[in-house]
mmCIF file of C-alpha atoms in Angstrom:
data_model
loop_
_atom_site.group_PDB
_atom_site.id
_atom_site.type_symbol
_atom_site.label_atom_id
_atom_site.label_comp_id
_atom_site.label_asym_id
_atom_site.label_seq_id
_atom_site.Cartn_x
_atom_site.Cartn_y
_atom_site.Cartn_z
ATOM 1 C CA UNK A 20 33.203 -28.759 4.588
ATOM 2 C CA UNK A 21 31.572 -25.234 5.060
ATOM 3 C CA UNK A 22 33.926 -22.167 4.479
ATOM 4 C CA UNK A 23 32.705 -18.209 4.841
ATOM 5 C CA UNK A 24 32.894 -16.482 1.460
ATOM 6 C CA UNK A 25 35.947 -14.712 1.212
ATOM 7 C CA UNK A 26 36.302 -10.616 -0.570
ATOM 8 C CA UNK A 27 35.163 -8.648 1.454
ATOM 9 C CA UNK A 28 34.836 -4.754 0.999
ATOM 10 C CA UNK A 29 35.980 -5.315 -2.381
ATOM 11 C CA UNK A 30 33.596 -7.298 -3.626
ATOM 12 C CA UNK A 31 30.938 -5.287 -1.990
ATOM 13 C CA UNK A 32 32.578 -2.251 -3.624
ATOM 14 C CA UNK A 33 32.469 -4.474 -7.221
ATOM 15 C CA UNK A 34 28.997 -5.359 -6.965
ATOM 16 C CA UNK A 35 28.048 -1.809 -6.797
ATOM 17 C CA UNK A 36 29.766 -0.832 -9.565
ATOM 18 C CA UNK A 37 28.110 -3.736 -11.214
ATOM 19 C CA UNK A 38 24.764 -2.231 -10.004
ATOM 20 C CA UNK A 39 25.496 1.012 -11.871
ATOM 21 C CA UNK A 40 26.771 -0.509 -15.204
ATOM 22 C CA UNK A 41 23.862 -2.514 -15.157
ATOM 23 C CA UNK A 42 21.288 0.055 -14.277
ATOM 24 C CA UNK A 43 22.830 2.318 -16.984
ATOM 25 C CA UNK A 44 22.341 -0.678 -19.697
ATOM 26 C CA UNK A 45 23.396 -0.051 -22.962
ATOM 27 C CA UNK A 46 25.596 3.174 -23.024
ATOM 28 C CA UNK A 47 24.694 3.766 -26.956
ATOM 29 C CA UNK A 48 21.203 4.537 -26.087
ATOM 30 C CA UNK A 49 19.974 7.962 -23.966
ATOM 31 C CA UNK A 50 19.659 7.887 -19.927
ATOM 32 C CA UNK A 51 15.976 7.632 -19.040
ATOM 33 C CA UNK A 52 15.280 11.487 -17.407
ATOM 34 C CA UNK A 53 13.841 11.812 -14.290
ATOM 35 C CA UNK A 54 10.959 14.063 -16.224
ATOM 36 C CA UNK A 55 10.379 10.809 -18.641
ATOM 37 C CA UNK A 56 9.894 8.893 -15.482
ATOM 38 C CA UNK A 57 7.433 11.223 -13.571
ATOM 39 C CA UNK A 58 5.599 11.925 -16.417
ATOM 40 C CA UNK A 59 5.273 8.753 -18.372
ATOM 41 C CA UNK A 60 5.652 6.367 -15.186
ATOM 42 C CA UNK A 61 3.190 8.438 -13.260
ATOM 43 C CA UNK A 62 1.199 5.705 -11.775
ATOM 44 C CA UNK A 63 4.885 3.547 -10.824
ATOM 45 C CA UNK A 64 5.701 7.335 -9.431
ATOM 46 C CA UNK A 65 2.230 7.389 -7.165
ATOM 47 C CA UNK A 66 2.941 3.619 -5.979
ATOM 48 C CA UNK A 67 6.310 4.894 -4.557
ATOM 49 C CA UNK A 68 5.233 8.055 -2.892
ATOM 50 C CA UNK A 69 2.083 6.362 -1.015
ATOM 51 C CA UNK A 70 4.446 3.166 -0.160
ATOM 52 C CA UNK A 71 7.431 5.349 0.637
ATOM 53 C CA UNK A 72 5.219 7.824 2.862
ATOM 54 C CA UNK A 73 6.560 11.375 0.550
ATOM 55 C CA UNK A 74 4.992 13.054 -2.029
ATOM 56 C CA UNK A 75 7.466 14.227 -4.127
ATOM 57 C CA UNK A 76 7.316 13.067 -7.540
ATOM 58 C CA UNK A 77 10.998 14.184 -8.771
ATOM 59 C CA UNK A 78 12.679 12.196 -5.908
ATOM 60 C CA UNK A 79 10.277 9.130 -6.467
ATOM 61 C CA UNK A 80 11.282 9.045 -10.107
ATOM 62 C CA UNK A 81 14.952 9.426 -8.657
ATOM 63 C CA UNK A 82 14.066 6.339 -6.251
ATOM 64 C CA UNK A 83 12.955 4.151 -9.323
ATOM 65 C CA UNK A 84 15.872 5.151 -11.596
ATOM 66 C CA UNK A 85 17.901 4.298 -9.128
ATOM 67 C CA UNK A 86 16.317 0.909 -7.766
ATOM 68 C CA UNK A 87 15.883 -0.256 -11.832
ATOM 69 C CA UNK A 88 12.691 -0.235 -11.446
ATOM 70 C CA UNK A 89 11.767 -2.104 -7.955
ATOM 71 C CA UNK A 90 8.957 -0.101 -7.070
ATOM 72 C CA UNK A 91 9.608 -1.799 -3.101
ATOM 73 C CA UNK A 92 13.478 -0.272 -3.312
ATOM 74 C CA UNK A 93 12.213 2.830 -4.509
ATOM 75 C CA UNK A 94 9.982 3.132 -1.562
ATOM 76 C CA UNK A 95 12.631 2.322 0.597
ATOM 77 C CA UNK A 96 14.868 4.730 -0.505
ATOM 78 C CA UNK A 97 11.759 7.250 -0.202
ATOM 79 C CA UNK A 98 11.752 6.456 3.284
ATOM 80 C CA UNK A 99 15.095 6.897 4.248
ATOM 81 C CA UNK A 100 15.540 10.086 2.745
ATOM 82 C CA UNK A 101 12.082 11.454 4.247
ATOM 83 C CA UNK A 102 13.521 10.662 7.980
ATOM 84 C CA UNK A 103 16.422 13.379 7.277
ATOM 85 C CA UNK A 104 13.664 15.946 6.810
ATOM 86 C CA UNK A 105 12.803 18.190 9.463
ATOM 87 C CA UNK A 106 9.088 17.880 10.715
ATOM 88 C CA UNK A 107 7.760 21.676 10.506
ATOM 89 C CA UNK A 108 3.884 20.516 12.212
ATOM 90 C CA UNK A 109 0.957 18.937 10.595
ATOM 91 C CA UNK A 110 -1.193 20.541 7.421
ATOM 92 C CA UNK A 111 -4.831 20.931 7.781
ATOM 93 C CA UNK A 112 -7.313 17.905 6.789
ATOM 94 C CA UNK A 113 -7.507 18.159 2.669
ATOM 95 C CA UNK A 114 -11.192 18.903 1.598
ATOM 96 C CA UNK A 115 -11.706 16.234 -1.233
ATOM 97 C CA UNK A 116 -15.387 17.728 -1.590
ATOM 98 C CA UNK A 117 -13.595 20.551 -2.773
ATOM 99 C CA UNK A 118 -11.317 18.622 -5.029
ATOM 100 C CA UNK A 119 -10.275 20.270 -8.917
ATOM 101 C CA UNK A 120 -11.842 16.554 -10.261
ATOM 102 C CA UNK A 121 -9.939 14.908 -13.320
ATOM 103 C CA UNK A 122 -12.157 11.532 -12.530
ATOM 104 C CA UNK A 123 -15.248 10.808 -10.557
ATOM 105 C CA UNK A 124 -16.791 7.851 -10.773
ATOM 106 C CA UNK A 125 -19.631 6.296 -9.155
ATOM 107 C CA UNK A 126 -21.255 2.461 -9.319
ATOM 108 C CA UNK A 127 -24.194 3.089 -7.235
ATOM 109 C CA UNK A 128 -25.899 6.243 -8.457
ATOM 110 C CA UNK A 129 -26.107 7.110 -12.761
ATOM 111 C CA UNK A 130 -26.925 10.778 -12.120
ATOM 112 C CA UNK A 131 -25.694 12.345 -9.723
ATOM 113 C CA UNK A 132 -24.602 16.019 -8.351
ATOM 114 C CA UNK A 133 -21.926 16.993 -10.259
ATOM 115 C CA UNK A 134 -21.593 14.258 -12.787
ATOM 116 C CA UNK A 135 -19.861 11.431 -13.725
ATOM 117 C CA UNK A 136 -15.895 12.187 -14.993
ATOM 118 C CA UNK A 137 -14.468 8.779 -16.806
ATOM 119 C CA UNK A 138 -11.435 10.918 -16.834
ATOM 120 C CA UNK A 139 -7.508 9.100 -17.792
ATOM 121 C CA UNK A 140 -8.374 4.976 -16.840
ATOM 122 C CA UNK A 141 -7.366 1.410 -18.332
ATOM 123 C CA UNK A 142 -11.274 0.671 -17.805
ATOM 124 C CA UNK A 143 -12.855 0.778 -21.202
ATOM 125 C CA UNK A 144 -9.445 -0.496 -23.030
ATOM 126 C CA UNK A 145 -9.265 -3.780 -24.705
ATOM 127 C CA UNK A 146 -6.148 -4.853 -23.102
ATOM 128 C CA UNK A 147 -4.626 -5.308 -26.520
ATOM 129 C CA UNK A 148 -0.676 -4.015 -27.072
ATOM 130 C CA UNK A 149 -0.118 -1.002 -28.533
ATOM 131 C CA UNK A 150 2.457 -1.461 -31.312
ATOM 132 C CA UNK A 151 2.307 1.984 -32.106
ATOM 133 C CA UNK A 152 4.039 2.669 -28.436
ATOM 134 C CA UNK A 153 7.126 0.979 -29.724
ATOM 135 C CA UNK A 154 7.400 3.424 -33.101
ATOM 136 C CA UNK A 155 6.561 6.278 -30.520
ATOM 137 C CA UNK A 156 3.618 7.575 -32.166
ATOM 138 C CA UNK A 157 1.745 10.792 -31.142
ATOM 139 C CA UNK A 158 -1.611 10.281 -29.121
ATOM 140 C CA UNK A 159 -4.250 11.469 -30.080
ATOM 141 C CA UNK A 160 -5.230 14.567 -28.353
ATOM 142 C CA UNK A 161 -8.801 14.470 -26.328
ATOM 143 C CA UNK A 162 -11.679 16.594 -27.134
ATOM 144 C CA UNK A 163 -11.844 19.296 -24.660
ATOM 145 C CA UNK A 164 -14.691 21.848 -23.477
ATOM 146 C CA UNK A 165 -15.774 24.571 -21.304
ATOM 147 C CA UNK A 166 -16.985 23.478 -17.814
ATOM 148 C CA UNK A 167 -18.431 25.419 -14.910
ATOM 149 C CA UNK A 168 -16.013 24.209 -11.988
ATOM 150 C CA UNK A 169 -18.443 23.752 -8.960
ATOM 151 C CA UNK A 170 -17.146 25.119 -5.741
ATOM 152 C CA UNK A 171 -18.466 21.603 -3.688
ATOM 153 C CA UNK A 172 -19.104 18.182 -5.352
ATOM 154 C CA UNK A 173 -20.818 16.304 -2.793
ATOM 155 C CA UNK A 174 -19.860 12.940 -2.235
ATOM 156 C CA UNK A 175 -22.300 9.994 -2.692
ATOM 157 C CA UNK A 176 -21.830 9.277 0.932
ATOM 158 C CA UNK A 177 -23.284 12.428 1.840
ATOM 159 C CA UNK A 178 -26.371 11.994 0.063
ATOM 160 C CA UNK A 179 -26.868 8.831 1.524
ATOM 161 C CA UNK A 180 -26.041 10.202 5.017
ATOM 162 C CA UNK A 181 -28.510 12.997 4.478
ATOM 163 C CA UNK A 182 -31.421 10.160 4.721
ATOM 164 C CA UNK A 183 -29.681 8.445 7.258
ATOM 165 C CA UNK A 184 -29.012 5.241 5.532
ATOM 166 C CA UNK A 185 -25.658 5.129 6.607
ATOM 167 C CA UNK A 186 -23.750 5.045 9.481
ATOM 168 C CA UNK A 187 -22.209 8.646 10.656
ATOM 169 C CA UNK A 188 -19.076 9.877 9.928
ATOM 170 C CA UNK A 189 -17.811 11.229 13.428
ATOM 171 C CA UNK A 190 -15.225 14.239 12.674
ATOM 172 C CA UNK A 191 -11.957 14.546 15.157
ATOM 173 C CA UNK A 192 -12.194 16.977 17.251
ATOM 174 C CA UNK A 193 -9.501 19.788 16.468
ATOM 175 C CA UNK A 194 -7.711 19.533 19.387
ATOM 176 C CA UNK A 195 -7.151 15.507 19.036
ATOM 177 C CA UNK A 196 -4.068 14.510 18.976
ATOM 178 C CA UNK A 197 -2.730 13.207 15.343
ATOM 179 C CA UNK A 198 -1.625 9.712 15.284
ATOM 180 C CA UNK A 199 2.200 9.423 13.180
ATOM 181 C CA UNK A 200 2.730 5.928 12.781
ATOM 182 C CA UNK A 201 6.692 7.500 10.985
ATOM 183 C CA UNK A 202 7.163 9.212 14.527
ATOM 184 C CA UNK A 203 5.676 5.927 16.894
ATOM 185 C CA UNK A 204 5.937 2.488 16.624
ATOM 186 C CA UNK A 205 2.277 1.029 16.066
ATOM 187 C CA UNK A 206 0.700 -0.470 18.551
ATOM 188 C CA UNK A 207 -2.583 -2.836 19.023
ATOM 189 C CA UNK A 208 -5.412 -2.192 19.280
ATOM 190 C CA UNK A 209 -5.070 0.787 16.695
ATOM 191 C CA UNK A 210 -7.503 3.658 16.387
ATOM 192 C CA UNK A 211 -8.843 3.949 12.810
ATOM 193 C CA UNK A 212 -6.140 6.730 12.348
ATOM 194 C CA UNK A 213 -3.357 5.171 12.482
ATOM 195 C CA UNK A 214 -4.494 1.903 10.271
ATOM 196 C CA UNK A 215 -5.834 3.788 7.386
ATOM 197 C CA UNK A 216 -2.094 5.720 7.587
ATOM 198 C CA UNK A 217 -0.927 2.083 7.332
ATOM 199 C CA UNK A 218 -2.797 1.036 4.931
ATOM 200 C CA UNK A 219 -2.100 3.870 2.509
ATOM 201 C CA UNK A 220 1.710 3.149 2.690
ATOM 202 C CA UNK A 221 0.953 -0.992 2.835
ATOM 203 C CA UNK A 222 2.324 -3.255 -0.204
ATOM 204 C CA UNK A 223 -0.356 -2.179 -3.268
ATOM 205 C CA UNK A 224 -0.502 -6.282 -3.858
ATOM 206 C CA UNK A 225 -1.052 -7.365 -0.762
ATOM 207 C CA UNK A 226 -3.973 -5.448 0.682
ATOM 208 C CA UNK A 227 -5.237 -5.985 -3.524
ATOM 209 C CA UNK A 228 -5.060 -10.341 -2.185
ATOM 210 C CA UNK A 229 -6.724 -9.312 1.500
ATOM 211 C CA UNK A 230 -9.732 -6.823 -0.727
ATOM 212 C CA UNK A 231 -9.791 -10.101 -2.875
ATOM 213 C CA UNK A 232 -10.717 -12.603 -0.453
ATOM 214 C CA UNK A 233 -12.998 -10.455 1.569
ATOM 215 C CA UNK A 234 -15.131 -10.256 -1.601
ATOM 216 C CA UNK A 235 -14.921 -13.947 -1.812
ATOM 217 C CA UNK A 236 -16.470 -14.575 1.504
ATOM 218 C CA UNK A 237 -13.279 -13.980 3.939
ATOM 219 C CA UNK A 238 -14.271 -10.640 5.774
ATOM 220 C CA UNK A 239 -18.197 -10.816 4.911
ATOM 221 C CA UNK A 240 -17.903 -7.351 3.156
ATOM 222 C CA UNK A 241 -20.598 -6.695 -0.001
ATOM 223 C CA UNK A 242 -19.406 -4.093 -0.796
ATOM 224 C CA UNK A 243 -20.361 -0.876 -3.612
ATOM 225 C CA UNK A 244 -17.764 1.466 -5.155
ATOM 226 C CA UNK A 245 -20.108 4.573 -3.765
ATOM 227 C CA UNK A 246 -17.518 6.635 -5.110
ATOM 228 C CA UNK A 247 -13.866 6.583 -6.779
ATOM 229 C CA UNK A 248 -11.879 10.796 -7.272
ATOM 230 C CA UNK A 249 -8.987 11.315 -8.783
ATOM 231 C CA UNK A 250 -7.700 15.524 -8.652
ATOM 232 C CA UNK A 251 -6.225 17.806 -6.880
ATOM 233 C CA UNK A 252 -6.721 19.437 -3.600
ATOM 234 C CA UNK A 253 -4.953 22.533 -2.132
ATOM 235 C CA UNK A 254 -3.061 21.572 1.268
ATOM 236 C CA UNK A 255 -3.054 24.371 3.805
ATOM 237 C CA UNK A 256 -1.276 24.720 6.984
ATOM 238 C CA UNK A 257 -2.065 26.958 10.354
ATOM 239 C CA UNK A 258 1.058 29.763 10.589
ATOM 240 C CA UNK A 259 0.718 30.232 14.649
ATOM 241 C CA UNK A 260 3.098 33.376 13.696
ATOM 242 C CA UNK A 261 0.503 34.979 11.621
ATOM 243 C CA UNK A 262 -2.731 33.510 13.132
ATOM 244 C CA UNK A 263 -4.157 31.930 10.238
ATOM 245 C CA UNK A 264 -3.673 29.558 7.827
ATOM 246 C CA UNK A 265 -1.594 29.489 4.545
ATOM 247 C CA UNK A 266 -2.039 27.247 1.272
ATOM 248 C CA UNK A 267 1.265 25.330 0.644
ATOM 249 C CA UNK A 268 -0.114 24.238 -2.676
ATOM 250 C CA UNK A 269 -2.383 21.333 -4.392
ATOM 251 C CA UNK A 270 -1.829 17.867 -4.309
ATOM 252 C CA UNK A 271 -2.478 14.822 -6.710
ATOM 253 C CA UNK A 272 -4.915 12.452 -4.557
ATOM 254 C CA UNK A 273 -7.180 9.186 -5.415
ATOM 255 C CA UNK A 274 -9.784 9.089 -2.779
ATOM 256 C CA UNK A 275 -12.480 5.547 -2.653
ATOM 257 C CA UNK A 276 -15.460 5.848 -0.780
ATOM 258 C CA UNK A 277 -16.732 2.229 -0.139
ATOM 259 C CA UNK A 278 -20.662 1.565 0.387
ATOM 260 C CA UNK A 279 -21.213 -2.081 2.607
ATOM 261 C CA UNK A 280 -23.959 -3.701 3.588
ATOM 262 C CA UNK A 281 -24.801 -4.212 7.713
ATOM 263 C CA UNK A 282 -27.630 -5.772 9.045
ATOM 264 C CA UNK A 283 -27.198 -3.920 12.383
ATOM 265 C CA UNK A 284 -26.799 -4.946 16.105
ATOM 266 C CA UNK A 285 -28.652 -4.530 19.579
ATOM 267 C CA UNK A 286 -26.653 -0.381 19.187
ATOM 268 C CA UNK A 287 -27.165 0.273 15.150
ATOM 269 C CA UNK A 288 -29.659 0.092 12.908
ATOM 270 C CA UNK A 289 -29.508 -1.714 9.556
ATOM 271 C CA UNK A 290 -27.456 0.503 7.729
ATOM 272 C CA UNK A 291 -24.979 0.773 5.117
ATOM 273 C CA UNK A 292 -21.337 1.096 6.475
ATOM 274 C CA UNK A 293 -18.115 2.772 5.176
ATOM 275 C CA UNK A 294 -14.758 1.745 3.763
ATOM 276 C CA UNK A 295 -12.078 4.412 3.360
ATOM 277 C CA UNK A 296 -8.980 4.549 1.480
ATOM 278 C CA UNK A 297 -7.173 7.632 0.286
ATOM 279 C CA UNK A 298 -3.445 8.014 -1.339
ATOM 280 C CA UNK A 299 -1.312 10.064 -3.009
ATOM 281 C CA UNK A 300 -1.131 10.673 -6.842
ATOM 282 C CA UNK A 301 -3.034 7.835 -8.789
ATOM 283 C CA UNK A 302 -3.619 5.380 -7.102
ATOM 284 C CA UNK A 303 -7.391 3.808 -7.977
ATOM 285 C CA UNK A 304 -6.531 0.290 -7.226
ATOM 286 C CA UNK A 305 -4.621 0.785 -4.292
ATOM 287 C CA UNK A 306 -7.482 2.485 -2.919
ATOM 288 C CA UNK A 307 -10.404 0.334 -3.687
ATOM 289 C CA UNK A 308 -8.350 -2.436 -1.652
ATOM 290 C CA UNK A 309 -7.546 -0.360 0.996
ATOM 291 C CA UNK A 310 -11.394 0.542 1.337
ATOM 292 C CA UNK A 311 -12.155 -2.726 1.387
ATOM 293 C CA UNK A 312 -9.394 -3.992 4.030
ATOM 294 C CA UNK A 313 -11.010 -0.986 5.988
ATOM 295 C CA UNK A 314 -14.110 -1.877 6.193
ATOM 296 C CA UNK A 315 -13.104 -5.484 7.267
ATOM 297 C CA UNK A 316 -11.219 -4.146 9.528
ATOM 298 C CA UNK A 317 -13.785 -2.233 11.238
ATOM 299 C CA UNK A 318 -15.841 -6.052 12.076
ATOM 300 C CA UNK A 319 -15.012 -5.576 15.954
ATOM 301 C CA UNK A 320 -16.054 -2.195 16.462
ATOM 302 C CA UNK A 321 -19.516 -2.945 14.687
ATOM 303 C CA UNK A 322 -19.807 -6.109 16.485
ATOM 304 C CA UNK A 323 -19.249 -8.162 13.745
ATOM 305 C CA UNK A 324 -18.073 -12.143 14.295
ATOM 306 C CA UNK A 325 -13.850 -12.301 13.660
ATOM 307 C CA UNK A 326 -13.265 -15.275 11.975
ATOM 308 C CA UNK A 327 -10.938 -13.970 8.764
ATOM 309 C CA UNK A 328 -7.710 -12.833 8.636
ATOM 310 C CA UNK A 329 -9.094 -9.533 7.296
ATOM 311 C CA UNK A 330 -10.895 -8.794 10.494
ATOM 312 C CA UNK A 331 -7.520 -9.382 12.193
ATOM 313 C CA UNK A 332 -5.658 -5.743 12.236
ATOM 314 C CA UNK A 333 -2.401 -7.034 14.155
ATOM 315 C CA UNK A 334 -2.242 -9.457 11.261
ATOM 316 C CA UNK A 335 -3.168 -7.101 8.456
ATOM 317 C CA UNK A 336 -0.975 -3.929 9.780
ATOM 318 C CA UNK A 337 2.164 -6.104 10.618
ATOM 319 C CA UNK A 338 2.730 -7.795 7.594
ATOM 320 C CA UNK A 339 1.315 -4.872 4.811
ATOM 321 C CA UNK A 340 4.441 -2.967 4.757
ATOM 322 C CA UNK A 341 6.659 -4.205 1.936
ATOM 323 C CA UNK A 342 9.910 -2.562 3.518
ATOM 324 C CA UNK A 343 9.323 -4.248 6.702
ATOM 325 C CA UNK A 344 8.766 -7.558 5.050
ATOM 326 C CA UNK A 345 11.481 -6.982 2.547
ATOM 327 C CA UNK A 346 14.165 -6.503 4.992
ATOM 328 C CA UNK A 347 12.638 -9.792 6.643
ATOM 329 C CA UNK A 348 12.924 -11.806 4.155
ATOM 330 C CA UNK A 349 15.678 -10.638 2.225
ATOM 331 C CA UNK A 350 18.050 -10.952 5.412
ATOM 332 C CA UNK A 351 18.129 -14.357 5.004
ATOM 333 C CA UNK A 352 20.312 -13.792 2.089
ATOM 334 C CA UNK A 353 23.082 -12.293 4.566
ATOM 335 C CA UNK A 354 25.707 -14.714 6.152
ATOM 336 C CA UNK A 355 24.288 -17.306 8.812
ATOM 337 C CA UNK A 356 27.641 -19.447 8.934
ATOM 338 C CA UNK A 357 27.419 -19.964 12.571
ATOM 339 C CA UNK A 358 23.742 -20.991 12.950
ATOM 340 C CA UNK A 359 23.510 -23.351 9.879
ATOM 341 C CA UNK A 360 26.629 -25.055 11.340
ATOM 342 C CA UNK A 361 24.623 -25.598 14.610
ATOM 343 C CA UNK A 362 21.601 -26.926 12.913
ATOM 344 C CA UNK A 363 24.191 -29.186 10.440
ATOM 345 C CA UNK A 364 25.587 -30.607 13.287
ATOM 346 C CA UNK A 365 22.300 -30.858 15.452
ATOM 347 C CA UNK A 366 20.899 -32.825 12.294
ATOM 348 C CA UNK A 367 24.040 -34.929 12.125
ATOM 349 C CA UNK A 368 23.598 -35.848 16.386
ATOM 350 C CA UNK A 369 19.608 -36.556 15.565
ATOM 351 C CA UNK A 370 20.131 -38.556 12.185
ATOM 352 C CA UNK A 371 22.793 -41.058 13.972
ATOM 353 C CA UNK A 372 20.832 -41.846 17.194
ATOM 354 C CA UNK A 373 17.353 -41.929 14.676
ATOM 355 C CA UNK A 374 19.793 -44.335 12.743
ATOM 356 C CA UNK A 375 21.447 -46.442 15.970
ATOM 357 C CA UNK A 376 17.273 -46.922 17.249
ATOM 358 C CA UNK A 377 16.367 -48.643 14.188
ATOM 359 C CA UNK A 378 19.582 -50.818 13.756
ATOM 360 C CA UNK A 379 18.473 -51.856 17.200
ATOM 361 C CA UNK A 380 14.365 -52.120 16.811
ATOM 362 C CA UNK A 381 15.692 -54.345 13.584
ATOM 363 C CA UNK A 382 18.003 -56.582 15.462
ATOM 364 C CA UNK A 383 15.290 -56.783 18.287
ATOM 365 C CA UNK A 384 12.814 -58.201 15.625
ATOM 366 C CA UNK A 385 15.391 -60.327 14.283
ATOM 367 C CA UNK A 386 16.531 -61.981 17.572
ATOM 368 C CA UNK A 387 12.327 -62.407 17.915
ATOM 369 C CA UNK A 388 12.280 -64.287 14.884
ATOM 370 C CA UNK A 389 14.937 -66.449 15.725
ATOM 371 C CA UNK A 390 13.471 -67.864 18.287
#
């Protein structure tokens, strides 16, 4: 026999004060800061702001305090608080060209305007634990020198563009509207807009499986990292009031510029393509996938054949957001009483007549053999 779970508001009530004595862990040891976290969790910190659609590092460090460290709560919360925020208008498009660079890498040109930045990266480590981490030693501090910060770096994709070897990059036109997929539900087809705003909030892991598998032959993509920035960029807005625009500040962004191959149709020439992906704070991985995912996602438009999931945007776009998905799956934890007592007693009807037409197909093939 089935009974609901009895408690009620006071166990709820109980299990959140069990949340907070275990998220506090043992008392005999200091609370982790929210400076600690934002500073020494950056990249944790970067995941939550794209994913939770707010950059503000102090209340994503908050987010994974609170959440003990579930980077998908954290973006949650993120996203609940950021709908109680008023909506003052739009900033002007970010100029990455003009970018103050901490890391610029490139895998398709060695020399190239501006130079290559290794910059802060997991790249060239061995992947070997640092004991020293535990004692908390002191790192090493890095050699440092005087640099000539260039106004403009140009990106590889403009040097390739200046030979026209690549498709064009079509600017908006300033009076187009801007697609919000926080203020409108998203709907299909989407414009490029609105997926790329998708994808830069979409689970970090799953468009990393769908950039995976279109490099294994699911999305046809060959792709080239033409270029990978990490710095910061100073946002400005337009003050109607005044007539002309203001700087609100800079910005941590990663930005990926992805290089494919096309072998052109009856409208384009063979040409190399693009693959976008752009994100708050530090973010390199999360952008290469979402470059990739891009591009794959671009297969109708260059009349492409759609035979991958990849290529599919209502099936990419609906099912990238964690916090959707989350709250999909993690509802079936909440009480279905009712409908598993339908389906028990549906199985119970189905199981006895299954049962009562094989006592009879048995006694039929007895009674055959008797005679």
């Amino acid at each position: 026999m089935y009974v609901a779970v009895k408690g009620g508001e006071k166990a709820i009530r109980n299990a959140h004060k069990l949340m907070a004595r275990d998220r506090r862990g043992d008392t005999s040891i200091p609370s982790l800061s929210l400076k600690q976290i934002s500073e020494q969790l950056y990249l944790s910190v970067s995941r939550v702001m794209a994913e939770g659609s707010l950059y503000d590092a102090e209340l994503a460090a908050l987010g994974i305090k609170q959440s003990r460290g579930d980077l998908i709560e954290a973006a949650f919360l993120m996203r609940a608080y950021r709908t109680t925020l008023p909506r003052f208008g739009y900033s002007k498009p970010i100029d990455t060209a003009k970018m103050l660079i901490r890391r610029r890498i490139s895998a398709t040109y060695k020399d190239l305007p501006g130079g290559q930045l290794l910059g802060p990266t997991f790249d060239y480590t061995q992947r070997l634990l640092d004991f020293k981490l535990a004692a908390d030693g002191e790192a090493p501090a890095p050699e440092t020198q005087e640099f000539e910060k260039e106004e403009v770096v140009p990106r590889v994709t403009d040097l390739l563009n200046d030979e026209g070897l690549i498709e064009e990059d079509e600017p908006r036109a300033p009076d187009a509207p801007v697609g919000d997929i926080t203020r409108e539900p998203l709907t299909f087809p989407a414009d490029r807009d609105l997926r790329l705003q998708n994808l830069a909030r979409g689970d970090e892991g799953f468009l990393l499986a769908l950039g995976y598998s279109t490099q294994r032959g699911f999305g046809r993509t060959h792709p080239f990292a033409g270029e990978i920035r990490l710095g910061e960029v100073e946002v400005d807005f337009f003050m109607e009031e005044l007539g002309f625009e203001v700087p609100l500040g800079t910005m941590t962004v990663t930005e990926c510029q992805m290089i494919n191959q096309f072998k052109g149709s009856a409208s384009a020439p063979p040409q190399f393509t693009r693959g976008y992906g752009l994100v708050p704070g530090q973010g390199e991985r999360k952008v290469m996938a979402m470059a990739l995912v891009d591009r794959s996602l671009r297969a109708e438009e260059l009349g492409e054949e759609i035979d991958s999931p990849t290529q599919d945007q209502e099936f990419v776009l609906s099912h990238s957001d964690n916090v959707q998905a989350t709250g999909f799956v993690e509802h079936l934890k909440l009480p279905h009483y009712v409908d598993f007592q339908s389906e028990l007693e549906l199985i119970r009807k189905v199981r006895k007549e299954w049962q009562e037409k094989r006592e009879a197909a048995e006694h039929e093939l007895v009674a055959e053999a008797a005679q």
